[in-house]
Coordinates of C-alpha atoms in Angstrom, one line a residue:
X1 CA -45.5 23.4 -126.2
X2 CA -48.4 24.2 -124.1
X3 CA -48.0 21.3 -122.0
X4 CA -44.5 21.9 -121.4
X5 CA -45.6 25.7 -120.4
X6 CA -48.3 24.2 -118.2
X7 CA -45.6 21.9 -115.9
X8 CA -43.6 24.8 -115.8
X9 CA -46.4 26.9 -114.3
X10 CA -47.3 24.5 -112.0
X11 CA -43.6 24.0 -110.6
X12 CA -43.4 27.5 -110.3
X13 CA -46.4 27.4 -108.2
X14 CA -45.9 24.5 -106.6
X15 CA -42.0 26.0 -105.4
X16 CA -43.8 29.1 -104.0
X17 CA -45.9 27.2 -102.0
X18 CA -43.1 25.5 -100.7
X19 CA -41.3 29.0 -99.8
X20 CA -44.3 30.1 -98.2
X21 CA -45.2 27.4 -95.5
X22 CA -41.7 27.2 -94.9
X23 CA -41.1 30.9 -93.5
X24 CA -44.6 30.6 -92.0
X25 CA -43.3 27.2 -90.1
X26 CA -40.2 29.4 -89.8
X27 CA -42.3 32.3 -88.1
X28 CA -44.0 29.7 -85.7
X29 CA -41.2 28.0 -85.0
X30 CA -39.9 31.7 -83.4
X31 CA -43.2 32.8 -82.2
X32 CA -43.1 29.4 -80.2
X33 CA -39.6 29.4 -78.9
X34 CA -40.5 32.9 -77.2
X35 CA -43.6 31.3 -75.2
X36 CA -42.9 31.0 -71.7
X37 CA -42.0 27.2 -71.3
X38 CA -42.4 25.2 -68.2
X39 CA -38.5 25.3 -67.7
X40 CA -39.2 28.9 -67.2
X41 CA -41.1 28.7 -64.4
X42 CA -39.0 26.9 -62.5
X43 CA -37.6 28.4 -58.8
X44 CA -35.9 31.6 -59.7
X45 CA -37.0 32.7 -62.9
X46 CA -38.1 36.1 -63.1
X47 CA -40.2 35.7 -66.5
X48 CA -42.9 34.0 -64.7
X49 CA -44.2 37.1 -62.9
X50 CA -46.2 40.0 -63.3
X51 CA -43.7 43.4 -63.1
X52 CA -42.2 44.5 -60.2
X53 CA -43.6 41.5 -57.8
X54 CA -39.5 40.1 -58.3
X55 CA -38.8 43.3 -56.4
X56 CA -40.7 43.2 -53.8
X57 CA -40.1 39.6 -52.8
X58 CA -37.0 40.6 -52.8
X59 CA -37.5 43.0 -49.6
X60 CA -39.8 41.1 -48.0
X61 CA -38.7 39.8 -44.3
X62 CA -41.0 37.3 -44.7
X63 CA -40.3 33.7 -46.3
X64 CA -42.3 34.2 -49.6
X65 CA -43.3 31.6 -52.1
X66 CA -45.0 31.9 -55.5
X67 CA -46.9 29.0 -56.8
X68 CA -48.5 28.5 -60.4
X69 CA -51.9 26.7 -61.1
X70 CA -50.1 23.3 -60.7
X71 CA -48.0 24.1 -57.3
X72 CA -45.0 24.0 -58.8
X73 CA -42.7 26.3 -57.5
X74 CA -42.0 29.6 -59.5
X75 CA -40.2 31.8 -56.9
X76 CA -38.9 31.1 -53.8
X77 CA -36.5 33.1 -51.3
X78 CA -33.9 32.1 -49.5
X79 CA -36.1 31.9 -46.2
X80 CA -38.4 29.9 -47.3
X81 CA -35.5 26.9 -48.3
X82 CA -34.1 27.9 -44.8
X83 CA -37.1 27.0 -42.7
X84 CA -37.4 24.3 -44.8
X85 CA -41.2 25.1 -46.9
X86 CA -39.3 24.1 -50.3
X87 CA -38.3 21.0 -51.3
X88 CA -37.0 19.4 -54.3
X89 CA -39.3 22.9 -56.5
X90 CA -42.3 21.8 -54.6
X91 CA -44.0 23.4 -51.5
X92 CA -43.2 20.5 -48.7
X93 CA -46.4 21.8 -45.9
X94 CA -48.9 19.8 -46.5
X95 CA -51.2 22.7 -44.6
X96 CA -50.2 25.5 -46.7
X97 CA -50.2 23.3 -50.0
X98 CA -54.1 23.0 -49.1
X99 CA -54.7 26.6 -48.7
X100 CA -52.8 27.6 -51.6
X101 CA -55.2 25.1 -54.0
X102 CA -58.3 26.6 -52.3
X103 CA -57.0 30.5 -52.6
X104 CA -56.6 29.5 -56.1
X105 CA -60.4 28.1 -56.8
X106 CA -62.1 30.9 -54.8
X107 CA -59.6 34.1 -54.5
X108 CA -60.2 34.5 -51.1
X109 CA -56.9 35.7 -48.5
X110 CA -56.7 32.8 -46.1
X111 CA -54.4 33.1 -42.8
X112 CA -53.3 30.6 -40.3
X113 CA -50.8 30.3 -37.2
X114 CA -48.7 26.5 -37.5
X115 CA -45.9 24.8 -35.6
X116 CA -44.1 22.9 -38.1
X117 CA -41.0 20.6 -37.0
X118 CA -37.6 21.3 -37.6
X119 CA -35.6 20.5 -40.3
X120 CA -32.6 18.1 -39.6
X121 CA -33.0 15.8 -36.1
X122 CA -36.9 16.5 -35.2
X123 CA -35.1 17.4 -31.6
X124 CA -35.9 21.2 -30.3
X125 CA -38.9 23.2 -29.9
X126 CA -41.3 23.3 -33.4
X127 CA -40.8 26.4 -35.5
X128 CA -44.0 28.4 -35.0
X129 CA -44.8 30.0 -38.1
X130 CA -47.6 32.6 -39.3
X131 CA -48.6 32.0 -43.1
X132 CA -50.5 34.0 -45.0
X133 CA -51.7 32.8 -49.0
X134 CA -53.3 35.3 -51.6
X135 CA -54.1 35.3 -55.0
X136 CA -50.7 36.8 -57.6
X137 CA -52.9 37.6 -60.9
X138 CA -55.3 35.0 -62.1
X139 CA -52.9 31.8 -61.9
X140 CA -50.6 32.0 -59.2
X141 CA -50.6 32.3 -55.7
X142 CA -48.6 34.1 -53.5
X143 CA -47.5 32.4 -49.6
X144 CA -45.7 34.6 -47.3
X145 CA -44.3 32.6 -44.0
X146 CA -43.6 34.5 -41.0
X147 CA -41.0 33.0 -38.3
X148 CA -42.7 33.4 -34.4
X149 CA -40.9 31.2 -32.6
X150 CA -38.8 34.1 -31.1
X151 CA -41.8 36.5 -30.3
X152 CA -43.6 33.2 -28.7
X153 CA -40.7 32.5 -26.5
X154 CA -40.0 36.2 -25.5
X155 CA -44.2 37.0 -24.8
X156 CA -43.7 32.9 -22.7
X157 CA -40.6 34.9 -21.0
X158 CA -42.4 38.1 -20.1
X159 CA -45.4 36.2 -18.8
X160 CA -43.4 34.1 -16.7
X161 CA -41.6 36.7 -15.7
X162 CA -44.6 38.7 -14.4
X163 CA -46.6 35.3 -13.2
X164 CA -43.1 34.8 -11.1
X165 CA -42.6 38.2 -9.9
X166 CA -46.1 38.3 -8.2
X167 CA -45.7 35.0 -6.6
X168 CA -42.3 36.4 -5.4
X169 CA -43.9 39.1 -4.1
X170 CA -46.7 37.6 -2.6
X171 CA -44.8 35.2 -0.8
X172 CA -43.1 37.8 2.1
X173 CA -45.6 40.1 1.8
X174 CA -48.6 37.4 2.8
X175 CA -46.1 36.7 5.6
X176 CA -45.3 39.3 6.8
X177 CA -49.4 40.0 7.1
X178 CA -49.9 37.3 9.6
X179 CA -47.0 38.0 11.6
X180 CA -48.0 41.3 12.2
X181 CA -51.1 39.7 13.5
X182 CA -50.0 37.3 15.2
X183 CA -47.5 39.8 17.0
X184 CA -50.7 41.6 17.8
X185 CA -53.0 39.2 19.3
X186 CA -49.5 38.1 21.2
X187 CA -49.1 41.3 22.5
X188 CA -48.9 40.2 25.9
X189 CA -46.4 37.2 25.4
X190 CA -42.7 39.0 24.9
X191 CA -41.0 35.5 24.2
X192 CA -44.0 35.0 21.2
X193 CA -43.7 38.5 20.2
X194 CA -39.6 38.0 20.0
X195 CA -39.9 35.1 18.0
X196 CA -42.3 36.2 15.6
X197 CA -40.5 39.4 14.9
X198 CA -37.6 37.3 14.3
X199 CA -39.5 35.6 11.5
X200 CA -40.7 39.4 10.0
X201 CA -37.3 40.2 9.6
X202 CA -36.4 37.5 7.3
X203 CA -39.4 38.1 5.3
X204 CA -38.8 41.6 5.4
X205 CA -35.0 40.8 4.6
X206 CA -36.2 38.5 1.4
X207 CA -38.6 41.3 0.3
X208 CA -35.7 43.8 0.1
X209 CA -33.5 40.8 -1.7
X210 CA -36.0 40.6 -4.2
X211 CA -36.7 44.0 -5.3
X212 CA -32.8 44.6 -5.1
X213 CA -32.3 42.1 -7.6
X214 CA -35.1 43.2 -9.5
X215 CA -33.6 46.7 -9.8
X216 CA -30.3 45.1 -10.6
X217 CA -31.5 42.9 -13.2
X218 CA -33.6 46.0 -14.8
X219 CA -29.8 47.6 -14.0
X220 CA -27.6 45.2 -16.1
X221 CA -30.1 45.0 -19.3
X222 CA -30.4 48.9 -19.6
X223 CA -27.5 50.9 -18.7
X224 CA -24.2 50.3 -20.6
X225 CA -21.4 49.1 -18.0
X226 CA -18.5 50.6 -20.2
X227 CA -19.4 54.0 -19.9
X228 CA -17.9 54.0 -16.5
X229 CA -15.3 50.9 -17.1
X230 CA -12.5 50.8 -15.2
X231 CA -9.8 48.4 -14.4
X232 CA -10.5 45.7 -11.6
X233 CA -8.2 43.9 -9.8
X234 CA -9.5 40.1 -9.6
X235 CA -8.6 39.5 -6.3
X236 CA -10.5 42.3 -4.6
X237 CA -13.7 40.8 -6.4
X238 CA -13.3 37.5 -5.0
X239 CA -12.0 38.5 -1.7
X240 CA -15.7 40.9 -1.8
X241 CA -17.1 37.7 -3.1
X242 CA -15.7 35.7 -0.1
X243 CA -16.9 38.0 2.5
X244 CA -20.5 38.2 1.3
X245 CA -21.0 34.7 1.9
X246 CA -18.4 34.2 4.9
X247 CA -21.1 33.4 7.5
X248 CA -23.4 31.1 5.2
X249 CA -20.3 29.0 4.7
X250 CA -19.5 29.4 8.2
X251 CA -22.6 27.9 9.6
X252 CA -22.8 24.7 7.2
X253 CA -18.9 24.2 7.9
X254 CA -18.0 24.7 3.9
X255 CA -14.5 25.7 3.1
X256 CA -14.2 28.4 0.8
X257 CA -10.6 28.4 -1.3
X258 CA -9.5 30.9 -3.9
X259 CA -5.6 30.8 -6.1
X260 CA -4.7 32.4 -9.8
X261 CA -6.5 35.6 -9.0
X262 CA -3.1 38.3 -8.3
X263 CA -2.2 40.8 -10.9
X264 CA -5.1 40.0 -12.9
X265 CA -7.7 42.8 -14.0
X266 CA -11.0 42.7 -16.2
X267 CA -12.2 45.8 -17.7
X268 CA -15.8 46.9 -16.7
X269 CA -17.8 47.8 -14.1
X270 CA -16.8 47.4 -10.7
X271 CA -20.3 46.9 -9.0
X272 CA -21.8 44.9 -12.3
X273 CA -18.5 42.4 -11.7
X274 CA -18.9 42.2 -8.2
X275 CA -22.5 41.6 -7.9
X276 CA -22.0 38.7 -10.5
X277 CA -19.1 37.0 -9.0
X278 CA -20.7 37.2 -5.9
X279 CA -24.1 35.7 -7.0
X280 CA -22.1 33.2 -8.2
X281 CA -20.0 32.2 -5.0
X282 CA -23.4 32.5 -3.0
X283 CA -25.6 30.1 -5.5
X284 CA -22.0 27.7 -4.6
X285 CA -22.5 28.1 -0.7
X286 CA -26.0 27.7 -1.0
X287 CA -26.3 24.6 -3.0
X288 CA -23.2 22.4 -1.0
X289 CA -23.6 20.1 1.7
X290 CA -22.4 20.9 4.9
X291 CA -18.2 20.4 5.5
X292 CA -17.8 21.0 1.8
X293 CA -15.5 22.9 -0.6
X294 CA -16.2 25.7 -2.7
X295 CA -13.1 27.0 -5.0
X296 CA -12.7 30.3 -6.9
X297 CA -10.0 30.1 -9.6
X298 CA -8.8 32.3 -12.0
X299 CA -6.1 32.2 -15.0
X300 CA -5.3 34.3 -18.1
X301 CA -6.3 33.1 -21.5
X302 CA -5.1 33.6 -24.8
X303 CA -8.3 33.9 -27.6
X304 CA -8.4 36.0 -31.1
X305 CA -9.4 39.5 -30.4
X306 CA -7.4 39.6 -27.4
X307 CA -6.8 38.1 -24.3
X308 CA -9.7 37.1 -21.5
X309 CA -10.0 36.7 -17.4
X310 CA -11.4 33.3 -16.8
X311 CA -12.9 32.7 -13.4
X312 CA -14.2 29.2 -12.3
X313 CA -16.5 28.8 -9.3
X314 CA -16.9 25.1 -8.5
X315 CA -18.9 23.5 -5.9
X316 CA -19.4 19.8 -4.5
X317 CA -23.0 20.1 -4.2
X318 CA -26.1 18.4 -6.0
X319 CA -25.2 19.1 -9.5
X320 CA -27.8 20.0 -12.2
X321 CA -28.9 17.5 -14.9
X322 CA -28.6 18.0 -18.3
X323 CA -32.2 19.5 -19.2
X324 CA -32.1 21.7 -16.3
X325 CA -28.4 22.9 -17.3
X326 CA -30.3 24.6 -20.4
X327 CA -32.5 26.6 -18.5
X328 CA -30.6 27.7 -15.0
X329 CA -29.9 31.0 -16.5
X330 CA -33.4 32.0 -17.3
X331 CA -35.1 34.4 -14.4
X332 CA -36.7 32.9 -11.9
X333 CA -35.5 29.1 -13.4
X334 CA -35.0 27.1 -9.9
X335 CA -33.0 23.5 -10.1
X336 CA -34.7 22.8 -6.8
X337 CA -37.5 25.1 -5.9
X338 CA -37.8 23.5 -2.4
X339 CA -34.0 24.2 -1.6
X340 CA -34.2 27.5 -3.2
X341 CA -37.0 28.5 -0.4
X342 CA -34.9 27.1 2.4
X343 CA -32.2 29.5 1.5
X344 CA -34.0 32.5 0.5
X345 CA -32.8 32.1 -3.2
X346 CA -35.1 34.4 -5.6
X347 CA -33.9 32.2 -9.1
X348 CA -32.5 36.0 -10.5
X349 CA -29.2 35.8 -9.2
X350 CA -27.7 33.8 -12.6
X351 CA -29.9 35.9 -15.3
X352 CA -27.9 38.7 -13.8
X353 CA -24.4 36.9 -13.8
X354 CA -25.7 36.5 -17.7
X355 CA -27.0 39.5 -18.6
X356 CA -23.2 41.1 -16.9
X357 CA -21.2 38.9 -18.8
X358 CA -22.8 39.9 -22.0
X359 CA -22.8 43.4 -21.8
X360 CA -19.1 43.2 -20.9
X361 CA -18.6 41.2 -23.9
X362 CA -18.1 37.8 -22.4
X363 CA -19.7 34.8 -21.4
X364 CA -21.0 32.4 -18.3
X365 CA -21.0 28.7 -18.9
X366 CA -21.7 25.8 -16.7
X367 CA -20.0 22.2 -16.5
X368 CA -22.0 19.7 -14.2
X369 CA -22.6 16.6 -13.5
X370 CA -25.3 15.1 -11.1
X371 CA -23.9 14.2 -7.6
X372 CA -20.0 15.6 -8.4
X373 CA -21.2 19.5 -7.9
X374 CA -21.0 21.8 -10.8
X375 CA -18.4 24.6 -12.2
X376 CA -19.7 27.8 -13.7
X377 CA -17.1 29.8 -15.6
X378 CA -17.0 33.3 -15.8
X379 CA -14.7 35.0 -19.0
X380 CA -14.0 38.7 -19.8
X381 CA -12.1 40.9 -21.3
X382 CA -8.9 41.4 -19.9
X383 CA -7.9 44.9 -18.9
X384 CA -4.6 46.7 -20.8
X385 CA -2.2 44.7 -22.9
X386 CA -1.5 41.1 -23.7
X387 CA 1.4 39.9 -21.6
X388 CA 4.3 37.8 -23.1
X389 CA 4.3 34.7 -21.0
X390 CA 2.9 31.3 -21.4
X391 CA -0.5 30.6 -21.2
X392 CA -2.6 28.1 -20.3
X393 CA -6.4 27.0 -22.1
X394 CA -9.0 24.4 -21.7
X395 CA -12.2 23.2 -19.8
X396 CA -13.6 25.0 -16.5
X397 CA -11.9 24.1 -13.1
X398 CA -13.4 22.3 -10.5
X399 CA -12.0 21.2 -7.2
X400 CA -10.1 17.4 -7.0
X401 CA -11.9 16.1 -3.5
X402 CA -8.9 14.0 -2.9
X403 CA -5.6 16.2 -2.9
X404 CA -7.1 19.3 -3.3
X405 CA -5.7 20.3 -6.6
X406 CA -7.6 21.9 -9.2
X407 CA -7.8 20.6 -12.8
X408 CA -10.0 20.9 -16.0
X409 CA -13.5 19.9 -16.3
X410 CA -14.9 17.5 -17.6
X411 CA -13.0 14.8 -15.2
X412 CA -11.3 12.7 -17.4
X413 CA -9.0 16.2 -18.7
X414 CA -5.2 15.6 -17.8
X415 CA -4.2 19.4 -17.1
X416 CA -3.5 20.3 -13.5
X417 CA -3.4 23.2 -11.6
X418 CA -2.1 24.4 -8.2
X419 CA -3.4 23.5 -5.2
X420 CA -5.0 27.2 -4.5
X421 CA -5.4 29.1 -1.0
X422 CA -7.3 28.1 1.5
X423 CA -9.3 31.0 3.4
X424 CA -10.4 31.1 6.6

């Protein structure tokens, strides 16, 4: 009997044993599941964290990534995958990946300026990027990214722009110094004195070009041309166009045609249009051979958001290559520098066509080819209603050497157009 008593004792005890390691295992087993796991720090997970940081990534205009004690990835913003610093949850800059370890053995904020390529081709200008790592409580680091390449290339433009302007400037006025000298010591030789005050009033004439187009330039990028919009006919614009560069085109025998432009009108400002227009016709005088053609057209298109004036000066001249066809819109960007001295050019007249078409909510392109001449297309808004007729879309125009047609560029484009007008 007391044996029996004692096996039951012990099973007893031996049962609540049992019951108690298996709610402790049951207890561990919970207290473990709720342990942050390394799924958890994957990209996006918030648990990973200390309060509130989640937040403020989340503001941040910079590219920001978080990285634990094994770079892994834990956060990562949309930025930062953009400009391409994250790749399959690991941080793909070599560079930053070496700051990051040593912010993380020694706590100190480490800084550094890099020009990493870009994602996709390689082709393009590198990204130049700012990135700044710290320590994010005692195991993870913090990166923040900050995108310069558009800072860089508008400081690049602004010192160009003022290394450019001086040189302009320089030029005439150095000139004009030692004519007026040379008038002086020829004081006594009318034909010398003559001729060099000939030569002073071309300088003084490029002078007063340059600061003209400086103040238009400054013009066009400040003031908004639709305050004082107005309908303008299309034909009085080229037919002012025309007459600005009648006697250029005179001299060097070049033919200057215009057709499409009647009963068409853009909406903006008359002098903005007309100064644009014309710079374009001159730059198309000035860069032909002699016994040339240069053609103005114009046609109505037909785009979403309503329709658009499309003008189309082509030349036959040198053409510009494809590197330089980037880069003819930028101020003081020559094609030939050497040609754009003969003629007086100042390399301002197209960032003002731009900076016109833009704030009259259109656009200036260019179609050329090297040795065939080049086309630059001018489209605006078109002033009043849509009219119900047919219309006509495609490529720039350019002039067809042979019959004198017109027809869409590039070349090889079927479309035709009528011969237009040829003015005197």
């Amino acid at each position: 009997m007391d044996v029996n008593a004692a096996v039951a004792a012990a099973a007893a005890i031996a049962g609540l044993c049992t019951g108690v390691i298996a709610m402790l295992a049951f207890r561990w087993s919970e207290r473990d599941q709720k342990k942050p796991t390394r799924t958890s720090l994957r990209p996006d997970s918030n648990g990973a964290l200390p309060p509130g940081v989640d937040t403020v990534l989340s503001v941040l205009s910079s590219s920001a990534v978080v990285l634990d004690e094994s770079d892994g990835v834990v956060k990562a913003s949309s930025a930062a995958y953009a400009l391409g610093l994250v790749r399959g949850g690991r941080l793909a800059v070599e560079p930053m990946l070496h700051m990051a370890r040593d912010t993380r053995r020694d706590g100190e904020i480490r800084q550094v300026e890099l020009d990493l390529p870009r994602r996709g081709t390689g082709r393009g200008e590198a990204l130049a990027v700012s990135a700044r790592v710290a320590p994010l409580g005692s195991r993870l680091v913090l990166l923040l990214v900050e995108d310069l390449t558009e800072a860089r290339r508008i400081e690049a433009v602004r010192r160009d722009f003022v290394a450019n302007v001086s040189h302009e400037l320089k030029t005439p006025v150095g000139a004009l110094s030692l004519l007026s000298e040379a008038v002086m010591d020829a004081s006594d030789d009318p034909e010398a004195v003559e001729r060099f005050a000939g030569r002073m009033q071309i300088e003084a004439t490029r002078l007063t070009n340059l600061v003209q187009e400086l103040i238009d330039l400054s013009r066009v990028q400040n003031d908004d041309p639709l305050e004082d919009a107005e309908p303008v006919r299309v034909d009085e614009l080229v037919a002012e166009a025309i007459d600005r560069c009648r006697q250029q085109a005179g001299t060097k025998q070049i033919t200057m045609a215009a057709g499409g432009t009647a009963e068409l009108r853009i909406w903006g400002n008359r002098g903005q249009l007309a100064a644009a227009l014309g710079n374009l016709v001159e730059n198309a005088v000035n860069y032909s051979p002699a016994r040339t053609r240069v053609g103005i057209a114009a046609r109505r298109l037909a785009v979403p958001g309503g329709d658009q004036i499309e003008i189309a000066v082509t030349d036959q001249g040198i053409g510009i290559s494809e590197k330089d066809r980037e880069r003819v819109f930028e101020r003081f960007y020559r094609v030939d520098p050497a040609r754009s001295r003969a003629t007086g050019g100042t390399g301002l007249g197209l960032a003002i066509v731009k900076h016109v078409a833009a704030s009259h909510g259109g656009e200036v392109t260019v179609w050329s080819s090297e040795g065939q001449g080049s086309t630059f297309t001018l489209r605006l808004p078109e002033a009043g209603s849509a009219r119900d007729r047919d219309r006509t879309s495609g490529g720039p125009l350019i002039v067809n050497g042979d019959d004198g047609t017109y027809r869409a560029a590039p070349p090889d484009t079927l479309e035709t157009f009528p011969a237009p007008e040829v003015l005197p």
